[in-house]
PDB file of C-alpha atoms and ligand atoms in Angstrom:
ATOM      1  CA  MET A 832     193.374  -7.100  40.521  1.00 57.00           C
ATOM      2  CA  LYS A 833     192.141  -5.411  37.353  1.00 58.00           C
ATOM      3  CA  LEU A 834     191.586  -8.698  35.741  1.00 56.00           C
ATOM      4  CA  ILE A 835     189.395  -9.925  38.638  1.00 55.00           C
ATOM      5  CA  THR A 836     187.272  -6.834  38.475  1.00 53.00           C
ATOM      6  CA  LEU A 837     186.843  -7.218  34.786  1.00 51.00           C
ATOM      7  CA  LEU A 838     185.881 -10.871  35.262  1.00 50.00           C
ATOM      8  CA  LEU A 839     183.389  -9.931  37.927  1.00 48.00           C
ATOM      9  CA  VAL A 840     181.858  -7.339  35.704  1.00 47.00           C
ATOM     10  CA  VAL A 841     181.532  -9.750  32.796  1.00 47.00           C
ATOM     11  CA  LEU A 842     180.087 -12.430  35.146  1.00 47.00           C
ATOM     12  CA  PHE A 843     177.616  -9.981  36.631  1.00 48.00           C
ATOM     13  CA  GLN A 844     176.449  -8.706  33.286  1.00 49.00           C
ATOM     14  CA  HIS A 845     175.980 -12.279  32.088  1.00 46.00           C
ATOM     15  CA  CYS A 846     173.884 -13.160  35.165  1.00 42.00           C
ATOM     16  CA  SER A 847     171.677 -10.107  35.011  1.00 41.00           C
ATOM     17  CA  CYS A 848     171.157 -10.665  31.321  1.00 39.00           C
ATOM     18  CA  GLN A 849     169.859 -14.180  31.998  1.00 39.00           C
ATOM     19  CA  ASN A 850     167.585 -12.968  34.758  1.00 40.00           C
ATOM     20  CA  PHE A 851     166.280 -10.403  32.381  1.00 40.00           C
ATOM     21  CA  GLN A 852     165.310 -13.054  29.840  1.00 40.00           C
ATOM     22  CA  ASP A 853     163.628 -15.215  32.506  1.00 38.00           C
ATOM     23  CA  GLY A 854     161.731 -12.202  33.724  1.00 36.00           C
ATOM     24  CA  LEU A 855     160.506 -11.513  30.205  1.00 40.00           C
ATOM     25  CA  ALA A 856     158.786 -14.900  29.998  1.00 41.00           C
ATOM     26  CA  LEU A 857     157.375 -14.982  33.465  1.00 49.00           C
ATOM     27  CA  ASP A 858     156.306 -11.439  34.176  1.00 57.00           C
ATOM     28  CA  GLY A 859     154.881 -10.587  30.776  1.00 76.00           C
ATOM     29  CA  GLN A 860     151.964 -12.990  31.057  1.00 88.00           C
ATOM     30  CA  LEU A 861     148.556 -11.392  31.254  1.00 92.00           C
ATOM     31  CA  ILE A 862     145.292 -13.018  32.252  1.00 95.00           C
ATOM     32  CA  VAL A 863     142.105 -11.233  31.149  1.00 96.00           C
ATOM     33  CA  VAL A 864     138.842 -12.034  32.897  1.00 96.00           C
ATOM     34  CA  ILE A 865     135.745 -11.917  30.702  1.00 97.00           C
ATOM     35  CA  GLU A 866     132.347 -11.282  32.265  1.00 97.00           C
ATOM     36  CA  ASP A 867     129.041 -11.040  30.364  1.00 96.00           C
ATOM     37  CA  ASN A 868     125.658  -9.600  30.896  1.00 95.00           C
ATOM     38  CA  LEU A 869     122.870 -11.848  29.537  1.00 93.00           C
ATOM     39  CA  SER A 870     120.028 -10.274  31.460  1.00 90.00           C
ATOM     40  CA  SER A 871     117.448  -8.460  29.543  1.00 85.00           C
ATOM     41  CA  THR A 872     116.574  -5.880  32.185  1.00 81.00           C
ATOM     42  CA  SER A 873     118.508  -3.917  34.795  1.00 73.00           C
ATOM     43  CA  GLU A 874     116.351  -5.550  37.600  1.00 73.00           C
ATOM     44  CA  GLU A 875     117.796  -9.017  37.251  1.00 71.00           C
ATOM     45  CA  GLY A 876     120.246  -8.707  40.097  1.00 74.00           C
ATOM     46  CA  ASN A 877     124.039  -9.114  39.784  1.00 75.00           C
ATOM     47  CA  THR A 878     124.240  -9.020  36.070  1.00 88.00           C
ATOM     48  CA  TRP A 879     128.000  -9.343  35.421  1.00 94.00           C
ATOM     49  CA  GLU A 880     128.964 -12.974  35.516  1.00 94.00           C
ATOM     50  CA  GLU A 881     132.513 -14.318  34.907  1.00 96.00           C
ATOM     51  CA  ARG A 882     132.473 -16.682  31.981  1.00 97.00           C
ATOM     52  CA  SER A 883     135.991 -17.013  30.521  1.00 97.00           C
ATOM     53  CA  LEU A 884     139.697 -16.394  31.091  1.00 97.00           C
ATOM     54  CA  VAL A 885     142.042 -15.325  28.297  1.00 96.00           C
ATOM     55  CA  THR A 886     145.777 -15.972  28.810  1.00 95.00           C
ATOM     56  CA  VAL A 887     148.009 -13.747  26.805  1.00 93.00           C
ATOM     57  CA  ARG A 888     151.520 -15.092  26.881  1.00 91.00           C
ATOM     58  CA  SER A 889     152.804 -12.707  24.207  1.00 89.00           C
ATOM     59  CA  ALA A 890     150.643 -10.209  22.404  1.00 90.00           C
ATOM     60  CA  LYS A 891     153.491  -9.457  20.020  1.00 87.00           C
ATOM     61  CA  LEU A 892     153.744 -13.151  18.987  1.00 89.00           C
ATOM     62  CA  GLY A 893     149.992 -13.674  19.091  1.00 91.00           C
ATOM     63  CA  GLN A 894     150.348 -16.327  21.795  1.00 92.00           C
ATOM     64  CA  VAL A 895     146.924 -16.353  23.369  1.00 94.00           C
ATOM     65  CA  SER A 896     144.402 -18.976  24.600  1.00 95.00           C
ATOM     66  CA  ILE A 897     140.888 -18.954  26.092  1.00 97.00           C
ATOM     67  CA  SER A 898     139.311 -21.195  28.669  1.00 97.00           C
ATOM     68  CA  HIS A 899     135.708 -21.035  29.802  1.00 97.00           C
ATOM     69  CA  THR A 900     135.094 -20.978  33.566  1.00 97.00           C
ATOM     70  CA  ARG A 901     131.314 -21.061  33.261  1.00 97.00           C
ATOM     71  CA  PRO A 902     130.121 -23.988  31.056  1.00 96.00           C
ATOM     72  CA  TRP A 903     127.389 -23.095  28.537  1.00 96.00           C
ATOM     73  CA  ASN A 904     123.930 -24.420  29.525  1.00 94.00           C
ATOM     74  CA  GLU A 905     120.341 -24.336  28.482  1.00 93.00           C
ATOM     75  CA  LYS A 906     119.527 -21.386  30.661  1.00 93.00           C
ATOM     76  CA  LEU A 907     122.159 -19.305  29.001  1.00 94.00           C
ATOM     77  CA  SER A 908     120.773 -20.228  25.576  1.00 93.00           C
ATOM     78  CA  LYS A 909     117.338 -19.112  26.699  1.00 93.00           C
ATOM     79  CA  SER A 910     118.695 -15.744  27.990  1.00 93.00           C
ATOM     80  CA  LEU A 911     120.540 -15.154  24.720  1.00 93.00           C
ATOM     81  CA  GLN A 912     117.428 -15.956  22.766  1.00 92.00           C
ATOM     82  CA  LYS A 913     115.491 -13.525  24.830  1.00 92.00           C
ATOM     83  CA  LEU A 914     118.012 -10.785  24.193  1.00 92.00           C
ATOM     84  CA  SER A 915     117.957 -11.657  20.468  1.00 91.00           C
ATOM     85  CA  LYS A 916     114.157 -11.486  20.224  1.00 90.00           C
ATOM     86  CA  SER A 917     114.131  -8.063  21.831  1.00 90.00           C
ATOM     87  CA  GLY A 918     116.856  -6.835  19.531  1.00 90.00           C
ATOM     88  CA  ASP A 919     119.239  -6.236  22.439  1.00 93.00           C
ATOM     89  CA  PHE A 920     122.957  -6.596  22.686  1.00 94.00           C
ATOM     90  CA  TYR A 921     125.112  -9.270  24.345  1.00 95.00           C
ATOM     91  CA  LYS A 922     127.642  -7.356  26.503  1.00 96.00           C
ATOM     92  CA  LEU A 923     131.082  -8.132  27.652  1.00 97.00           C
ATOM     93  CA  ARG A 924     133.132  -6.606  30.453  1.00 97.00           C
ATOM     94  CA  LEU A 925     136.828  -7.383  30.596  1.00 97.00           C
ATOM     95  CA  HIS A 926     139.544  -6.629  33.066  1.00 96.00           C
ATOM     96  CA  GLN A 927     143.038  -7.826  34.009  1.00 94.00           C
ATOM     97  CA  GLN A 928     143.162 -10.457  36.618  1.00 93.00           C
ATOM     98  CA  GLY A 929     144.839  -9.479  39.819  1.00 88.00           C
ATOM     99  CA  SER A 930     144.461  -5.720  39.480  1.00 85.00           C
ATOM    100  CA  LYS A 931     143.312  -4.031  42.691  1.00 86.00           C
ATOM    101  CA  GLU A 932     141.138  -1.465  41.017  1.00 88.00           C
ATOM    102  CA  PRO A 933     140.199  -3.051  37.701  1.00 89.00           C
ATOM    103  CA  ASN A 934     140.007  -0.858  34.627  1.00 91.00           C
ATOM    104  CA  PHE A 935     137.065  -2.316  32.833  1.00 96.00           C
ATOM    105  CA  VAL A 936     136.858  -2.536  29.119  1.00 96.00           C
ATOM    106  CA  TYR A 937     133.433  -2.945  27.580  1.00 97.00           C
ATOM    107  CA  THR A 938     132.287  -4.346  24.267  1.00 97.00           C
ATOM    108  CA  PHE A 939     129.125  -5.758  22.841  1.00 95.00           C
ATOM    109  CA  ALA A 940     127.699  -7.584  19.875  1.00 94.00           C
ATOM    110  CA  ASP A 941     124.208  -8.030  18.452  1.00 93.00           C
ATOM    111  CA  ALA A 942     122.636 -10.863  20.522  1.00 93.00           C
ATOM    112  CA  CYS A 943     120.680 -12.042  17.433  1.00 91.00           C
ATOM    113  CA  GLN A 944     123.833 -12.557  15.426  1.00 91.00           C
ATOM    114  CA  LEU A 945     125.540 -14.480  18.139  1.00 92.00           C
ATOM    115  CA  TYR A 946     122.467 -16.577  18.851  1.00 91.00           C
ATOM    116  CA  ALA A 947     121.904 -17.417  15.215  1.00 89.00           C
ATOM    117  CA  SER A 948     125.539 -18.420  14.749  1.00 89.00           C
ATOM    118  CA  GLY A 949     125.389 -20.766  17.682  1.00 90.00           C
ATOM    119  CA  MET A 950     127.536 -18.584  20.001  1.00 93.00           C
ATOM    120  CA  ARG A 951     130.290 -18.346  17.473  1.00 93.00           C
ATOM    121  CA  GLU A 952     132.334 -15.313  18.516  1.00 95.00           C
ATOM    122  CA  HIS A 953     135.535 -13.466  17.676  1.00 96.00           C
ATOM    123  CA  ILE A 954     137.079 -11.704  20.558  1.00 97.00           C
ATOM    124  CA  ASN A 955     139.856  -9.275  19.664  1.00 96.00           C
ATOM    125  CA  LEU A 956     141.957  -7.827  22.452  1.00 96.00           C
ATOM    126  CA  MET A 957     144.113  -4.731  22.148  1.00 95.00           C
ATOM    127  CA  ILE A 958     147.167  -5.187  24.341  1.00 93.00           C
ATOM    128  CA  ASP A 959     149.603  -2.500  25.097  1.00 90.00           C
ATOM    129  CA  THR A 960     153.173  -3.827  25.550  1.00 86.00           C
ATOM    130  CA  THR A 961     155.626  -1.641  27.410  1.00 79.00           C
ATOM    131  CA  PRO A 962     159.035  -2.671  28.482  1.00 73.00           C
ATOM    132  CA  SER A 963     159.468  -1.102  31.872  1.00 68.00           C
ATOM    133  CA  ALA A 964     162.537  -1.476  34.149  1.00 68.00           C
ATOM    134  CA  GLY A 965     163.799  -4.302  31.851  1.00 68.00           C
ATOM    135  CA  LEU A 966     160.630  -6.337  32.164  1.00 72.00           C
ATOM    136  CA  LEU A 967     157.895  -6.554  29.587  1.00 76.00           C
ATOM    137  CA  SER A 968     154.435  -5.553  30.918  1.00 84.00           C
ATOM    138  CA  GLN A 969     151.317  -6.220  28.923  1.00 90.00           C
ATOM    139  CA  SER A 970     148.064  -4.401  29.702  1.00 90.00           C
ATOM    140  CA  LEU A 971     144.575  -4.585  28.294  1.00 93.00           C
ATOM    141  CA  VAL A 972     143.530  -1.385  26.585  1.00 92.00           C
ATOM    142  CA  GLY A 973     140.564  -2.406  24.385  1.00 94.00           C
ATOM    143  CA  ALA A 974     138.394  -5.249  23.188  1.00 96.00           C
ATOM    144  CA  SER A 975     135.971  -5.927  20.402  1.00 95.00           C
ATOM    145  CA  LEU A 976     133.472  -8.672  19.787  1.00 96.00           C
ATOM    146  CA  TYR A 977     131.762  -9.858  16.662  1.00 91.00           C
ATOM    147  CA  SER A 978     130.109 -12.874  15.199  1.00 90.00           C
ATOM    148  CA  PRO A 979     131.494 -13.986  11.861  1.00 85.00           C
ATOM    149  CA  GLU A 980     128.144 -15.438  10.822  1.00 77.00           C
ATOM    150  CA  GLY A 981     126.204 -12.333  11.614  1.00 63.00           C
ATOM    151  CA  ARG A 982     124.295 -12.032   8.341  1.00 68.00           C
ATOM    152  CA  LEU A 983     122.352 -15.211   9.069  1.00 67.00           C
ATOM    153  CA  CYS A 984     120.506 -13.524  11.889  1.00 78.00           C
ATOM    154  CA  HIS A 985     116.745 -14.021  12.207  1.00 75.00           C
ATOM    155  CA  SER A 986     115.079 -12.986  15.421  1.00 67.00           C
ATOM    156  CA  ASP A 987     112.579 -15.902  15.215  1.00 71.00           C
ATOM    157  CA  VAL A 988     115.184 -18.613  14.802  1.00 72.00           C
ATOM    158  CA  SER A 989     115.414 -21.344  17.462  1.00 79.00           C
ATOM    159  CA  ARG A 990     118.865 -22.871  17.928  1.00 81.00           C
ATOM    160  CA  SER A 991     120.390 -25.354  20.318  1.00 84.00           C
ATOM    161  CA  ILE A 992     123.753 -24.035  21.347  1.00 89.00           C
ATOM    162  CA  LYS A 993     126.318 -26.653  22.260  1.00 90.00           C
ATOM    163  CA  GLY A 994     128.757 -24.265  23.756  1.00 94.00           C
ATOM    164  CA  TYR A 995     131.061 -21.351  23.179  1.00 96.00           C
ATOM    165  CA  ASN A 996     132.781 -21.313  19.778  1.00 95.00           C
ATOM    166  CA  SER A 997     135.358 -18.719  20.483  1.00 96.00           C
ATOM    167  CA  THR A 998     138.265 -17.311  18.498  1.00 96.00           C
ATOM    168  CA  VAL A 999     140.618 -14.947  20.309  1.00 96.00           C
ATOM    169  CA  SER A1000     143.189 -12.704  18.678  1.00 95.00           C
ATOM    170  CA  VAL A1001     145.404 -10.086  20.103  1.00 94.00           C
ATOM    171  CA  ARG A1002     146.748  -6.831  18.600  1.00 92.00           C
ATOM    172  CA  THR A1003     149.230  -4.367  19.832  1.00 89.00           C
ATOM    173  CA  PRO A1004     148.807  -0.710  19.037  1.00 82.00           C
ATOM    174  CA  VAL A1005     151.079   0.581  16.253  1.00 72.00           C
ATOM    175  CA  PRO A1006     153.832   2.516  17.913  1.00 64.00           C
ATOM    176  CA  GLY A1007     154.090   6.187  17.064  1.00 65.00           C
ATOM    177  CA  THR A1008     156.778   7.084  14.553  1.00 67.00           C
ATOM    178  CA  VAL A1009     160.169   7.775  16.184  1.00 67.00           C
ATOM    179  CA  PRO A1010     161.150  11.394  15.543  1.00 68.00           C
ATOM    180  CA  ASP A1011     163.713  11.398  12.689  1.00 72.00           C
ATOM    181  CA  THR A1012     166.015  14.149  13.961  1.00 72.00           C
ATOM    182  CA  ALA A1013     168.630  13.860  11.271  1.00 75.00           C
ATOM    183  CA  THR A1014     166.134  14.456   8.487  1.00 75.00           C
ATOM    184  CA  TYR A1015     164.559  17.236  10.484  1.00 75.00           C
ATOM    185  CA  ILE A1016     167.866  19.057  10.937  1.00 77.00           C
ATOM    186  CA  GLN A1017     168.642  18.575   7.241  1.00 82.00           C
ATOM    187  CA  ARG A1018     165.270  20.065   6.313  1.00 83.00           C
ATOM    188  CA  ILE A1019     165.834  23.064   8.617  1.00 79.00           C
ATOM    189  CA  GLU A1020     169.229  23.625   7.033  1.00 85.00           C
ATOM    190  CA  MET A1021     167.770  23.415   3.520  1.00 84.00           C
ATOM    191  CA  ALA A1022     165.016  25.804   4.448  1.00 84.00           C
ATOM    192  CA  ASN A1023     167.539  28.298   5.909  1.00 84.00           C
ATOM    193  CA  LYS A1024     169.645  28.011   2.752  1.00 83.00           C
ATOM    194  CA  GLU A1025     166.675  28.655   0.562  1.00 80.00           C
ATOM    195  CA  LYS A1026     165.712  31.634   2.666  1.00 77.00           C
ATOM    196  CA  ALA A1027     169.269  32.993   2.332  1.00 75.00           C
ATOM    197  CA  GLU A1028     168.967  32.561  -1.461  1.00 74.00           C
ATOM    198  CA  ASN A1029     165.639  34.150  -1.604  1.00 70.00           C
ATOM    199  CA  LYS A1030     166.852  37.109   0.332  1.00 63.00           C
ATOM    200  CA  ASP A1031     169.046  38.078  -2.608  1.00 62.00           C
ATOM    201  CA  ASN A1032     166.129  39.930  -4.237  1.00 62.00           C
ATOM    202  CA  ARG A1033     168.075  43.048  -5.337  1.00 71.00           C
ATOM    203  CA  SER A1034     167.177  44.300  -8.752  1.00 74.00           C
ATOM    204  CA  PHE A1035     168.732  42.724 -11.807  1.00 72.00           C
ATOM    205  CA  PHE A1036     171.020  45.657 -12.362  1.00 74.00           C
ATOM    206  CA  ALA A1037     172.170  45.785  -8.663  1.00 80.00           C
ATOM    207  CA  LYS A1038     173.161  42.160  -8.925  1.00 76.00           C
ATOM    208  CA  TYR A1039     174.823  42.179 -12.305  1.00 77.00           C
ATOM    209  CA  TRP A1040     176.291  45.672 -12.586  1.00 79.00           C
ATOM    210  CA  ILE A1041     179.798  44.231 -12.569  1.00 81.00           C
ATOM    211  CA  TYR A1042     178.970  42.554 -15.907  1.00 82.00           C
ATOM    212  CA  ILE A1043     176.771  45.272 -17.318  1.00 80.00           C
ATOM    213  CA  ILE A1044     178.953  48.247 -16.784  1.00 81.00           C
ATOM    214  CA  PRO A1045     182.072  46.886 -18.545  1.00 81.00           C
ATOM    215  CA  ALA A1046     179.807  45.666 -21.418  1.00 81.00           C
ATOM    216  CA  VAL A1047     178.275  49.103 -21.872  1.00 80.00           C
ATOM    217  CA  LEU A1048     181.602  50.704 -21.590  1.00 81.00           C
ATOM    218  CA  LEU A1049     183.033  48.337 -24.195  1.00 81.00           C
ATOM    219  CA  LEU A1050     180.160  49.193 -26.543  1.00 81.00           C
ATOM    220  CA  MET A1051     180.644  52.905 -26.010  1.00 81.00           C
ATOM    221  CA  VAL A1052     184.343  52.692 -26.521  1.00 80.00           C
ATOM    222  CA  SER A1053     184.045  50.592 -29.663  1.00 80.00           C
ATOM    223  CA  GLY A1054     181.119  52.606 -30.937  1.00 73.00           C
ATOM    224  CA  GLY A1055     183.074  55.853 -30.332  1.00 59.00           C
ATOM    225  CA  GLY A1056     186.111  54.331 -32.149  1.00 53.00           C
ATOM    226  CA  GLN A1057     183.975  53.554 -35.219  1.00 54.00           C
ATOM    227  CA  GLU A1058     182.541  57.052 -35.300  1.00 51.00           C
ATOM    228  CA  GLY A1059     185.975  58.494 -34.876  1.00 48.00           C
ATOM    229  CA  GLY A1060     187.230  56.325 -37.725  1.00 47.00           C
ATOM    230  CA  ARG A1061     184.808  57.821 -40.279  1.00 49.00           C
TER     231      ARG A1061
HETATM  232  C1  NAG B 413     122.621  -5.779  31.412  1.00 70.71           C
HETATM  233  O1  NAG B 413     121.873  -5.743  30.153  1.00 70.71           O
HETATM  234  C2  NAG B 413     120.524  -5.254  30.336  1.00 70.71           C
HETATM  235  C3  NAG B 413     119.859  -5.324  28.990  1.00 70.71           C
HETATM  236  O2  NAG B 413     120.457  -4.560  28.011  1.00 70.71           O
HETATM  237  C4  NAG B 413     120.476  -3.855  30.918  1.00 70.71           C
HETATM  238  O3  NAG B 413     119.198  -3.446  31.103  1.00 70.71           O
HETATM  239  C5  NAG B 413     121.291  -3.842  32.231  1.00 70.71           C
HETATM  240  O4  NAG B 413     121.356  -2.573  32.736  1.00 70.71           O
HETATM  241  C6  NAG B 413     122.648  -4.409  32.019  1.00 70.71           C
HETATM  242  N1  NAG B 413     123.316  -4.507  33.349  1.00 70.71           N
HETATM  243  C7  NAG B 413     124.464  -3.877  33.592  1.00 70.71           C
HETATM  244  C8  NAG B 413     125.029  -4.045  34.963  1.00 70.71           C
HETATM  245  O5  NAG B 413     125.089  -3.241  32.729  1.00 70.71           O
HETATM  246  C1  NAG B 414     132.889 -23.564  15.462  1.00 70.71           C
HETATM  247  O1  NAG B 414     132.435 -22.978  14.232  1.00 70.71           O
HETATM  248  C2  NAG B 414     133.044 -23.499  13.057  1.00 70.71           C
HETATM  249  C3  NAG B 414     132.432 -22.721  11.847  1.00 70.71           C
HETATM  250  O2  NAG B 414     131.092 -22.791  11.839  1.00 70.71           O
HETATM  251  C4  NAG B 414     132.808 -24.968  12.945  1.00 70.71           C
HETATM  252  O3  NAG B 414     133.441 -25.426  11.812  1.00 70.71           O
HETATM  253  C5  NAG B 414     133.321 -25.661  14.191  1.00 70.71           C
HETATM  254  O4  NAG B 414     133.015 -27.031  14.164  1.00 70.71           O
HETATM  255  C6  NAG B 414     132.706 -25.062  15.411  1.00 70.71           C
HETATM  256  N1  NAG B 414     133.310 -25.645  16.646  1.00 70.71           N
HETATM  257  C7  NAG B 414     132.581 -26.102  17.632  1.00 70.71           C
HETATM  258  C8  NAG B 414     133.380 -26.669  18.745  1.00 70.71           C
HETATM  259  O5  NAG B 414     131.409 -26.163  17.587  1.00 70.71           O
END
């Protein structure tokens, strides 16, 4: 009976362990929707337009890919050029696909720099990874955008942009340091010990009278003996 129970326990643990690993691979995936605003005024209607999807398989391992759902076209080039000429920014709004109430993350880059580089962009996503209930959940917490050829920016330049030239990277926030309880306790003990030692601030005489008195007595006795001997 005992053996069967043990076998069942072992079997169950084995199964749940496998499920756990499958869950890690499936549930951890995160899809980030990228929208942009290429309009130069607030009166140009629905300004946020979906342009790309980023699939984050594992932020920890840097497994990420981007696909563009809105192909680049001449009209977009014109809009970006317009933004560039007016010294405006190219804006991005990102959120997790499938979230009911999306938490938008915003970022932007100088439109002139992007335009001059031919829409060459680096998108960096900050992904929080939290293992919860045995499953890994990844969530988008921040994003940044920059053009690596930004210094070549001239507002009067005219470029034909063939399409997005995107590089995506992911980062996970550095976890806070785990409290080092053992060292802390050691330090407290040391501090207490030092305190105890410092408390012994009696006068020199009060501390060492057991050595001083006999020495003085000895001197007196020997001195007295010499005088008596004369
Ligand atoms: C889009 O960008 C333009 C130009 O900067 C701005 O005027 C407008 O308000 C933006 N639209 C939204 C929805 O943020
Ligand atoms: C993206 O930019 C790099 C650097 O300028 C260039 O070498 C590469 O050919 C570009 N890729 C595309 C698809 O234009």
